[in-house]
Amino acid sequence: MTELSGVFTLLPIDDVHYGADSISGLAAALDAYGVSRALLITGNTLATKTNLVDTVCAHAGGKIAGVFHETVQHVHRGSVLRAAEQARGINADAVISFGGGTPNDTGKAVLLALSEGITEPGHFDEFMVKYEYPDKVEIPPMTGTAIPMFAISTTLSAGEFTHFAGITDEVRKVKDLYIDKQLAAKQVFLDPTLTLETPMWLWLSTGMRSVDHCVEALCSSSAHPYTDAMAMHALAGLNENLLACKEDPGNLQARTKAHIAAWMSVCGLANVALGLSHGIGHQLGARNDVPHGHTSCVMMYPTMTFNKDHVADRHGWVAEAMGAKSPDMNATAAGEAGRDAIRELVLKLGLPAKLREVGVEPEDFPAIARDAMQDLVVASNPRPVDSIEDVIDLLQQAY
């Protein structure tokens, strides 16, 4: 635990609407910011295989001037530029993201592109986080003023509560990070009635992504009492309500509780360093197109095992939050119980637990490891990562 001294960053999110039919407050929220020509950014499935876009538009009170649904998983630069071009064409005065992490990060990226006049893929380079292992970091600030963003979530990855975006450079096959408070949504909507069309594998696996937020926050090299409390409560809520959602997909209360637990999993996360599960996961997505939720399913347990001698009794905290710790356990047994509880939850939810199950093969490991070493969260992993070989060894354990 680091000495308690410093500055704690809170994000400029004004309101969070939650519960069944909370989307009915969308028009009033847009009115509060003087929005009249919003661009709705969503996914192709939501736009073409459900009527939910019509539902959102109806609740927006005529304030949506266009819909962009050609988002690309892991947010390729080209897709962002196409969305930004449409936003310019309708003179958009706000962005509404509707869906999971892909529409949400695309929305943030469009804010960046509009604010900074980005019209070519290479222009993103100027604003991406630049990192050289082990401790050289440059976070370029936005220079313009972003239009407001509103986020409507249909998954549990909770990216709508962060101020950073991952954007993939299709040429390098690397996901780069962009950070600025202006990328945070102004208002967020967590309406479980809009999540019923979300495929169960996606709902549950993005829930495991939020479990990963909790675990890496608790075990962070810069852990903080605020995030400890949030992560413990969120972890308990996710453990209970993901299983409840699997048992009864129509349980709106369980969905709302899972949504709120996912929100809590990232509260204050800007203040603590994450680790290898996230760092490798970013690149599994960019290089191998593995969905973010699945990257956490396959990397969490092996990463916890890799770190077990460097996190004190924090894996025991995981066991406690997940109801896996008994009074007679010593610290070693409790830590093992925490790691096992994570692996068992993945299996109970019927999600992939190994890299081979998500299409990643050993020949991919060197490139994944090389790219991961350029991700700043790898340097903050609780157990020091000294070389590409360390990452390759971990990938082999996850295979």
CSV table of C-alpha atoms in Angstrom, one decimal:
chain,number,residue,atom,x,y,z
A,1,MET,CA,0.0,0.0,0.0
A,2,THR,CA,1.4,3.3,-1.0
A,3,GLU,CA,1.5,6.3,1.4
A,4,LEU,CA,-1.9,8.1,1.4
A,5,SER,CA,-1.0,11.4,-0.1
A,6,GLY,CA,-2.0,12.9,-3.4
A,7,VAL,CA,-4.9,13.9,-5.6
A,8,PHE,CA,-7.9,11.8,-6.4
A,9,THR,CA,-9.5,12.3,-9.8
A,10,LEU,CA,-13.3,12.3,-10.2
A,11,LEU,CA,-14.8,12.5,-13.7
A,12,PRO,CA,-17.3,15.1,-14.9
A,13,ILE,CA,-20.3,12.7,-15.2
A,14,ASP,CA,-23.3,14.7,-14.1
A,15,ASP,CA,-26.1,12.1,-13.8
A,16,VAL,CA,-26.6,8.3,-14.0
A,17,HIS,CA,-30.1,7.0,-14.8
A,18,TYR,CA,-30.7,3.4,-13.8
A,19,GLY,CA,-33.5,0.9,-13.6
A,20,ALA,CA,-36.3,-0.2,-15.9
A,21,ASP,CA,-37.6,2.4,-18.4
A,22,SER,CA,-35.0,5.0,-17.2
A,23,ILE,CA,-34.4,5.7,-20.9
A,24,SER,CA,-37.6,7.8,-20.7
A,25,GLY,CA,-35.4,10.6,-19.2
A,26,LEU,CA,-33.3,10.9,-22.4
A,27,ALA,CA,-35.1,13.8,-24.0
A,28,ALA,CA,-35.0,15.9,-20.8
A,29,ALA,CA,-31.3,15.1,-20.5
A,30,LEU,CA,-30.6,16.3,-24.0
A,31,ASP,CA,-32.7,19.4,-23.4
A,32,ALA,CA,-30.5,20.3,-20.4
A,33,TYR,CA,-27.5,20.6,-22.6
A,34,GLY,CA,-29.3,22.4,-25.5
A,35,VAL,CA,-28.9,19.4,-27.8
A,36,SER,CA,-31.0,19.4,-31.0
A,37,ARG,CA,-28.9,17.5,-33.6
A,38,ALA,CA,-27.3,14.5,-31.9
A,39,LEU,CA,-25.5,11.6,-33.8
A,40,LEU,CA,-26.5,8.2,-32.4
A,41,ILE,CA,-23.6,5.8,-32.6
A,42,THR,CA,-24.5,2.1,-32.3
A,43,GLY,CA,-23.7,-1.4,-33.6
A,44,ASN,CA,-25.0,-3.0,-36.8
A,45,THR,CA,-26.8,-5.7,-34.9
A,46,LEU,CA,-28.7,-3.3,-32.7
A,47,ALA,CA,-29.6,-1.2,-35.7
A,48,THR,CA,-30.6,-3.9,-38.2
A,49,LYS,CA,-31.8,-6.8,-36.1
A,50,THR,CA,-33.7,-5.1,-33.3
A,51,ASN,CA,-36.1,-2.2,-32.9
A,52,LEU,CA,-34.2,-0.7,-30.1
A,53,VAL,CA,-32.7,2.1,-32.1
A,54,ASP,CA,-36.3,3.2,-32.8
A,55,THR,CA,-37.0,3.0,-29.1
A,56,VAL,CA,-34.1,5.3,-28.3
A,57,CYS,CA,-34.9,7.7,-31.0
A,58,ALA,CA,-38.5,7.9,-29.7
A,59,HIS,CA,-37.3,8.7,-26.2
A,60,ALA,CA,-34.9,11.4,-27.6
A,61,GLY,CA,-37.8,13.7,-28.6
A,62,GLY,CA,-36.7,14.3,-32.1
A,63,LYS,CA,-33.2,15.4,-31.1
A,64,ILE,CA,-31.3,12.6,-33.0
A,65,ALA,CA,-30.4,13.9,-36.5
A,66,GLY,CA,-28.5,10.8,-37.7
A,67,VAL,CA,-27.5,7.2,-36.9
A,68,PHE,CA,-24.1,5.7,-37.5
A,69,HIS,CA,-24.1,1.9,-37.0
A,70,GLU,CA,-21.0,0.8,-38.9
A,71,THR,CA,-18.9,0.5,-35.8
A,72,VAL,CA,-16.0,-2.0,-35.8
A,73,GLN,CA,-15.0,-4.1,-32.9
A,74,HIS,CA,-11.9,-2.7,-31.2
A,75,VAL,CA,-12.6,0.7,-32.8
A,76,HIS,CA,-10.5,0.9,-35.9
A,77,ARG,CA,-9.4,4.4,-36.9
A,78,GLY,CA,-11.1,4.2,-40.3
A,79,SER,CA,-14.5,3.5,-38.6
A,80,VAL,CA,-14.0,6.5,-36.3
A,81,LEU,CA,-13.3,8.8,-39.3
A,82,ARG,CA,-16.4,7.6,-41.1
A,83,ALA,CA,-18.5,8.4,-38.0
A,84,ALA,CA,-16.9,11.8,-37.6
A,85,GLU,CA,-17.6,12.6,-41.2
A,86,GLN,CA,-21.2,11.8,-40.7
A,87,ALA,CA,-21.3,14.0,-37.5
A,88,ARG,CA,-19.8,16.9,-39.4
A,89,GLY,CA,-22.3,16.3,-42.2
A,90,ILE,CA,-25.3,16.8,-39.9
A,91,ASN,CA,-23.6,19.5,-37.8
A,92,ALA,CA,-23.9,17.3,-34.7
A,93,ASP,CA,-24.0,19.1,-31.4
A,94,ALA,CA,-23.8,15.9,-29.3
A,95,VAL,CA,-23.0,12.2,-29.6
A,96,ILE,CA,-25.1,9.4,-28.1
A,97,SER,CA,-23.5,6.0,-27.8
A,98,PHE,CA,-25.8,3.1,-27.7
A,99,GLY,CA,-24.5,-0.4,-27.0
A,100,GLY,CA,-21.4,-1.9,-25.5
A,101,GLY,CA,-17.7,-1.0,-25.5
A,102,THR,CA,-17.4,-0.6,-29.2
A,103,PRO,CA,-20.0,2.1,-29.8
A,104,ASN,CA,-18.9,3.8,-26.5
A,105,ASP,CA,-15.3,4.0,-27.5
A,106,THR,CA,-16.2,5.0,-31.0
A,107,GLY,CA,-18.3,7.8,-29.5
A,108,LYS,CA,-15.4,9.1,-27.5
A,109,ALA,CA,-13.1,8.8,-30.5
A,110,VAL,CA,-15.5,10.9,-32.5
A,111,LEU,CA,-15.4,13.6,-29.8
A,112,LEU,CA,-11.7,13.6,-30.2
A,113,ALA,CA,-11.8,13.7,-34.0
A,114,LEU,CA,-14.3,16.6,-34.0
A,115,SER,CA,-12.5,18.6,-31.4
A,116,GLU,CA,-9.1,18.2,-32.9
A,117,GLY,CA,-10.0,18.3,-36.6
A,118,ILE,CA,-8.8,14.8,-37.2
A,119,THR,CA,-9.6,13.7,-40.8
A,120,GLU,CA,-6.8,11.2,-41.6
A,121,PRO,CA,-5.7,8.0,-39.8
A,122,GLY,CA,-2.2,9.3,-39.1
A,123,HIS,CA,-3.6,12.4,-37.3
A,124,PHE,CA,-4.6,10.2,-34.3
A,125,ASP,CA,-0.9,9.7,-33.6
A,126,GLU,CA,-0.6,13.2,-32.2
A,127,PHE,CA,-3.1,12.5,-29.4
A,128,MET,CA,-2.4,8.8,-28.4
A,129,VAL,CA,-0.7,8.0,-25.2
A,130,LYS,CA,3.0,7.3,-25.8
A,131,TYR,CA,4.8,4.9,-23.6
A,132,GLU,CA,8.3,3.5,-23.4
A,133,TYR,CA,9.0,0.7,-20.9
A,134,PRO,CA,9.3,1.0,-18.0
A,135,ASP,CA,8.3,4.6,-17.0
A,136,LYS,CA,8.4,7.1,-19.9
A,137,VAL,CA,4.8,8.2,-20.4
A,138,GLU,CA,3.3,11.1,-22.5
A,139,ILE,CA,-0.4,11.8,-22.4
A,140,PRO,CA,-1.2,14.6,-24.9
A,141,PRO,CA,-4.1,16.7,-23.9
A,142,MET,CA,-7.0,17.7,-26.2
A,143,THR,CA,-6.7,21.3,-27.4
A,144,GLY,CA,-10.2,21.9,-28.5
A,145,THR,CA,-13.6,21.7,-26.8
A,146,ALA,CA,-15.6,18.5,-27.1
A,147,ILE,CA,-19.3,18.4,-27.7
A,148,PRO,CA,-21.3,16.5,-25.0
A,149,MET,CA,-21.7,12.8,-25.1
A,150,PHE,CA,-24.5,10.7,-23.6
A,151,ALA,CA,-24.0,6.9,-23.1
A,152,ILE,CA,-26.7,4.2,-23.2
A,153,SER,CA,-25.2,0.9,-22.1
A,154,THR,CA,-26.4,-2.6,-23.1
A,155,THR,CA,-23.4,-4.5,-21.7
A,156,LEU,CA,-21.4,-4.7,-18.5
A,157,SER,CA,-17.9,-3.5,-19.5
A,158,ALA,CA,-18.6,-0.1,-18.0
A,159,GLY,CA,-16.6,1.9,-20.5
A,160,GLU,CA,-19.3,4.6,-20.4
A,161,PHE,CA,-17.9,5.6,-16.9
A,162,THR,CA,-14.3,6.2,-18.0
A,163,HIS,CA,-12.4,9.1,-19.7
A,164,PHE,CA,-10.3,7.0,-22.0
A,165,ALA,CA,-10.7,5.2,-25.3
A,166,GLY,CA,-8.9,2.5,-27.0
A,167,ILE,CA,-8.5,3.0,-30.8
A,168,THR,CA,-6.9,0.4,-33.0
A,169,ASP,CA,-4.4,1.3,-35.7
A,170,GLU,CA,-5.3,-1.2,-38.4
A,171,VAL,CA,-1.9,-0.9,-40.0
A,172,ARG,CA,0.1,-1.7,-36.9
A,173,LYS,CA,-2.6,-4.0,-35.4
A,174,VAL,CA,-2.1,-2.2,-32.1
A,175,LYS,CA,-4.7,-0.7,-29.8
A,176,ASP,CA,-3.6,2.7,-28.6
A,177,LEU,CA,-4.9,4.6,-25.6
A,178,TYR,CA,-6.4,8.1,-25.5
A,179,ILE,CA,-7.0,9.9,-22.2
A,180,ASP,CA,-8.8,13.2,-21.5
A,181,LYS,CA,-11.5,14.2,-19.1
A,182,GLN,CA,-13.5,15.7,-22.0
A,183,LEU,CA,-14.0,12.1,-23.3
A,184,ALA,CA,-16.2,11.3,-20.3
A,185,ALA,CA,-20.0,11.1,-20.9
A,186,LYS,CA,-22.1,13.8,-19.4
A,187,GLN,CA,-25.0,11.4,-18.6
A,188,VAL,CA,-25.3,7.6,-18.6
A,189,PHE,CA,-28.4,5.4,-18.9
A,190,LEU,CA,-28.5,1.9,-17.5
A,191,ASP,CA,-31.9,0.6,-18.6
A,192,PRO,CA,-32.2,-3.2,-18.2
A,193,THR,CA,-35.1,-3.3,-20.7
A,194,LEU,CA,-32.6,-2.3,-23.4
A,195,THR,CA,-30.3,-5.2,-22.6
A,196,LEU,CA,-32.7,-8.1,-23.2
A,197,GLU,CA,-31.6,-8.3,-26.8
A,198,THR,CA,-27.9,-8.5,-25.8
A,199,PRO,CA,-26.6,-12.0,-26.4
A,200,MET,CA,-26.1,-13.8,-23.1
A,201,TRP,CA,-22.5,-14.7,-23.9
A,202,LEU,CA,-21.8,-10.9,-24.4
A,203,TRP,CA,-23.7,-9.8,-21.3
A,204,LEU,CA,-21.9,-12.3,-19.1
A,205,SER,CA,-18.4,-12.0,-20.6
A,206,THR,CA,-18.5,-8.2,-20.3
A,207,GLY,CA,-19.5,-8.8,-16.7
A,208,MET,CA,-16.3,-10.7,-16.3
A,209,ARG,CA,-14.5,-7.7,-17.7
A,210,SER,CA,-15.9,-5.7,-14.8
A,211,VAL,CA,-14.8,-8.5,-12.5
A,212,ASP,CA,-11.3,-8.0,-13.9
A,213,HIS,CA,-11.6,-4.2,-13.1
A,214,CYS,CA,-12.3,-5.2,-9.5
A,215,VAL,CA,-9.5,-7.8,-9.2
A,216,GLU,CA,-6.8,-5.6,-10.7
A,217,ALA,CA,-7.9,-2.5,-8.7
A,218,LEU,CA,-7.8,-4.5,-5.4
A,219,CYS,CA,-4.4,-5.9,-6.3
A,220,SER,CA,-3.0,-2.7,-7.8
A,221,SER,CA,0.5,-1.5,-7.0
A,222,SER,CA,-1.3,1.9,-6.2
A,223,ALA,CA,-4.4,0.5,-4.4
A,224,HIS,CA,-6.6,3.1,-2.7
A,225,PRO,CA,-9.2,2.8,0.1
A,226,TYR,CA,-11.9,4.3,-2.1
A,227,THR,CA,-11.4,1.9,-5.0
A,228,ASP,CA,-10.9,-1.0,-2.5
A,229,ALA,CA,-14.4,-0.4,-1.1
A,230,MET,CA,-16.0,0.0,-4.5
A,231,ALA,CA,-14.2,-3.1,-5.9
A,232,MET,CA,-15.2,-5.3,-3.0
A,233,HIS,CA,-18.8,-4.4,-3.2
A,234,ALA,CA,-18.9,-4.6,-7.0
A,235,LEU,CA,-17.2,-8.0,-7.0
A,236,ALA,CA,-19.8,-9.4,-4.6
A,237,GLY,CA,-22.6,-7.9,-6.7
A,238,LEU,CA,-21.2,-9.2,-10.0
A,239,ASN,CA,-20.6,-12.7,-8.6
A,240,GLU,CA,-24.2,-12.9,-7.4
A,241,ASN,CA,-26.0,-11.2,-10.3
A,242,LEU,CA,-24.2,-12.7,-13.2
A,243,LEU,CA,-25.2,-16.1,-12.0
A,244,ALA,CA,-28.8,-14.8,-11.5
A,245,CYS,CA,-28.9,-13.5,-15.0
A,246,LYS,CA,-27.7,-16.8,-16.4
A,247,GLU,CA,-30.4,-18.6,-14.5
A,248,ASP,CA,-33.1,-16.2,-15.5
A,249,PRO,CA,-32.3,-13.9,-18.4
A,250,GLY,CA,-35.5,-11.9,-17.9
A,251,ASN,CA,-34.7,-10.9,-14.4
A,252,LEU,CA,-34.6,-7.1,-14.7
A,253,GLN,CA,-33.6,-6.6,-11.1
A,254,ALA,CA,-30.6,-8.8,-11.5
A,255,ARG,CA,-29.7,-6.9,-14.7
A,256,THR,CA,-29.9,-3.6,-12.9
A,257,LYS,CA,-27.9,-4.8,-10.0
A,258,ALA,CA,-25.2,-6.2,-12.4
A,259,HIS,CA,-25.2,-2.8,-14.2
A,260,ILE,CA,-24.7,-0.9,-11.0
A,261,ALA,CA,-22.0,-3.3,-9.9
A,262,ALA,CA,-20.2,-2.8,-13.2
A,263,TRP,CA,-20.4,0.9,-12.7
A,264,MET,CA,-18.9,0.6,-9.2
A,265,SER,CA,-16.1,-1.6,-10.7
A,266,VAL,CA,-14.7,1.4,-12.5
A,267,CYS,CA,-15.5,4.2,-10.0
A,268,GLY,CA,-12.2,5.9,-9.2
A,269,LEU,CA,-10.3,3.5,-11.5
A,270,ALA,CA,-8.5,6.5,-13.0
A,271,ASN,CA,-6.6,6.7,-9.8
A,272,VAL,CA,-5.1,3.2,-9.6
A,273,ALA,CA,-2.8,1.3,-11.9
A,274,LEU,CA,-4.0,-1.9,-13.6
A,275,GLY,CA,-1.9,-4.8,-14.7
A,276,LEU,CA,-1.2,-7.6,-17.1
A,277,SER,CA,-4.7,-9.0,-17.5
A,278,HIS,CA,-5.8,-5.6,-19.0
A,279,GLY,CA,-2.5,-5.0,-20.8
A,280,ILE,CA,-2.5,-8.3,-22.6
A,281,GLY,CA,-6.2,-8.1,-23.1
A,282,HIS,CA,-5.9,-4.9,-25.1
A,283,GLN,CA,-3.6,-6.5,-27.6
A,284,LEU,CA,-5.5,-9.8,-27.8
A,285,GLY,CA,-8.3,-7.6,-29.1
A,286,ALA,CA,-6.3,-5.6,-31.5
A,287,ARG,CA,-4.3,-8.4,-33.0
A,288,ASN,CA,-6.6,-11.5,-32.7
A,289,ASP,CA,-10.0,-9.8,-32.5
A,290,VAL,CA,-10.8,-11.4,-29.2
A,291,PRO,CA,-13.8,-9.7,-27.6
A,292,HIS,CA,-12.8,-7.7,-24.4
A,293,GLY,CA,-15.0,-9.8,-22.1
A,294,HIS,CA,-13.4,-13.0,-23.4
A,295,THR,CA,-9.8,-11.6,-22.9
A,296,SER,CA,-10.6,-11.2,-19.2
A,297,CYS,CA,-12.1,-14.7,-19.0
A,298,VAL,CA,-8.9,-16.3,-20.3
A,299,MET,CA,-6.3,-14.0,-18.7
A,300,MET,CA,-7.6,-13.2,-15.2
A,301,TYR,CA,-6.8,-16.5,-13.5
A,302,PRO,CA,-3.3,-17.0,-15.0
A,303,THR,CA,-2.4,-13.4,-14.3
A,304,MET,CA,-3.5,-13.7,-10.6
A,305,THR,CA,-1.4,-16.9,-10.4
A,306,PHE,CA,1.6,-15.0,-11.9
A,307,ASN,CA,1.1,-12.2,-9.3
A,308,LYS,CA,0.2,-14.3,-6.3
A,309,ASP,CA,3.5,-13.6,-4.3
A,310,HIS,CA,3.3,-9.9,-4.9
A,311,VAL,CA,-0.2,-8.9,-3.8
A,312,ALA,CA,0.0,-9.6,0.0
A,313,ASP,CA,-3.4,-10.9,1.2
A,314,ARG,CA,-5.4,-9.2,-1.6
A,315,HIS,CA,-6.4,-12.5,-3.3
A,316,GLY,CA,-7.9,-13.4,0.0
A,317,TRP,CA,-10.0,-10.3,-0.3
A,318,VAL,CA,-11.3,-11.6,-3.6
A,319,ALA,CA,-12.3,-14.8,-1.9
A,320,GLU,CA,-14.1,-12.9,0.8
A,321,ALA,CA,-16.0,-10.8,-1.6
A,322,MET,CA,-17.1,-13.9,-3.6
A,323,GLY,CA,-18.1,-15.9,-0.6
A,324,ALA,CA,-15.3,-18.4,-1.0
A,325,LYS,CA,-13.4,-17.6,2.2
A,326,SER,CA,-14.1,-19.7,5.4
A,327,PRO,CA,-13.1,-18.6,8.9
A,328,ASP,CA,-10.4,-21.3,9.3
A,329,MET,CA,-8.5,-20.4,6.2
A,330,ASN,CA,-5.0,-19.0,6.6
A,331,ALA,CA,-3.7,-16.3,4.2
A,332,THR,CA,-2.3,-18.8,1.7
A,333,ALA,CA,-5.4,-20.9,1.5
A,334,ALA,CA,-7.6,-17.8,1.2
A,335,GLY,CA,-5.5,-16.5,-1.7
A,336,GLU,CA,-5.9,-19.8,-3.5
A,337,ALA,CA,-9.6,-19.8,-2.8
A,338,GLY,CA,-9.8,-16.3,-4.4
A,339,ARG,CA,-8.0,-17.4,-7.5
A,340,ASP,CA,-10.1,-20.5,-7.8
A,341,ALA,CA,-13.3,-18.5,-7.3
A,342,ILE,CA,-12.5,-16.5,-10.4
A,343,ARG,CA,-11.8,-19.5,-12.5
A,344,GLU,CA,-14.9,-21.3,-11.3
A,345,LEU,CA,-17.1,-18.3,-12.0
A,346,VAL,CA,-15.9,-18.3,-15.6
A,347,LEU,CA,-16.8,-22.0,-15.9
A,348,LYS,CA,-20.2,-21.6,-14.2
A,349,LEU,CA,-21.1,-18.9,-16.7
A,350,GLY,CA,-20.1,-21.2,-19.6
A,351,LEU,CA,-17.5,-18.8,-20.9
A,352,PRO,CA,-14.1,-19.6,-22.4
A,353,ALA,CA,-11.2,-20.1,-20.0
A,354,LYS,CA,-8.2,-20.7,-22.2
A,355,LEU,CA,-6.6,-18.8,-25.1
A,356,ARG,CA,-7.0,-21.8,-27.4
A,357,GLU,CA,-10.8,-21.5,-26.9
A,358,VAL,CA,-10.8,-18.0,-28.4
A,359,GLY,CA,-8.6,-18.6,-31.4
A,360,VAL,CA,-5.2,-17.6,-30.1
A,361,GLU,CA,-2.3,-19.9,-30.9
A,362,PRO,CA,1.3,-20.1,-29.7
A,363,GLU,CA,2.7,-18.6,-32.9
A,364,ASP,CA,0.8,-15.4,-32.0
A,365,PHE,CA,2.5,-15.0,-28.6
A,366,PRO,CA,5.7,-13.1,-29.6
A,367,ALA,CA,3.8,-10.3,-31.3
A,368,ILE,CA,1.2,-10.1,-28.5
A,369,ALA,CA,3.9,-9.9,-25.9
A,370,ARG,CA,5.8,-7.3,-27.9
A,371,ASP,CA,2.7,-5.1,-28.2
A,372,ALA,CA,1.8,-5.6,-24.6
A,373,MET,CA,5.2,-4.4,-23.4
A,374,GLN,CA,4.2,-1.0,-25.0
A,375,ASP,CA,1.0,-0.8,-22.9
A,376,LEU,CA,1.6,1.4,-19.8
A,377,VAL,CA,-0.4,-0.9,-17.5
A,378,VAL,CA,2.1,-3.7,-18.0
A,379,ALA,CA,4.7,-1.6,-16.2
A,380,SER,CA,2.4,-1.2,-13.2
A,381,ASN,CA,1.7,-4.9,-12.8
A,382,PRO,CA,2.2,-6.0,-9.2
A,383,ARG,CA,4.9,-8.4,-10.1
A,384,PRO,CA,7.5,-6.7,-12.2
A,385,VAL,CA,7.5,-7.7,-15.9
A,386,ASP,CA,11.2,-7.7,-16.9
A,387,SER,CA,11.0,-8.9,-20.5
A,388,ILE,CA,8.9,-10.1,-23.4
A,389,GLU,CA,9.7,-13.6,-22.3
A,390,ASP,CA,7.8,-13.1,-19.1
A,391,VAL,CA,4.7,-12.2,-21.1
A,392,ILE,CA,5.2,-15.2,-23.4
A,393,ASP,CA,5.5,-17.5,-20.4
A,394,LEU,CA,2.2,-16.1,-19.0
A,395,LEU,CA,0.5,-16.6,-22.4
A,396,GLN,CA,1.7,-20.2,-22.4
A,397,GLN,CA,0.1,-20.7,-19.0
A,398,ALA,CA,-3.1,-19.2,-20.3
A,399,TYR,CA,-3.1,-21.4,-23.4
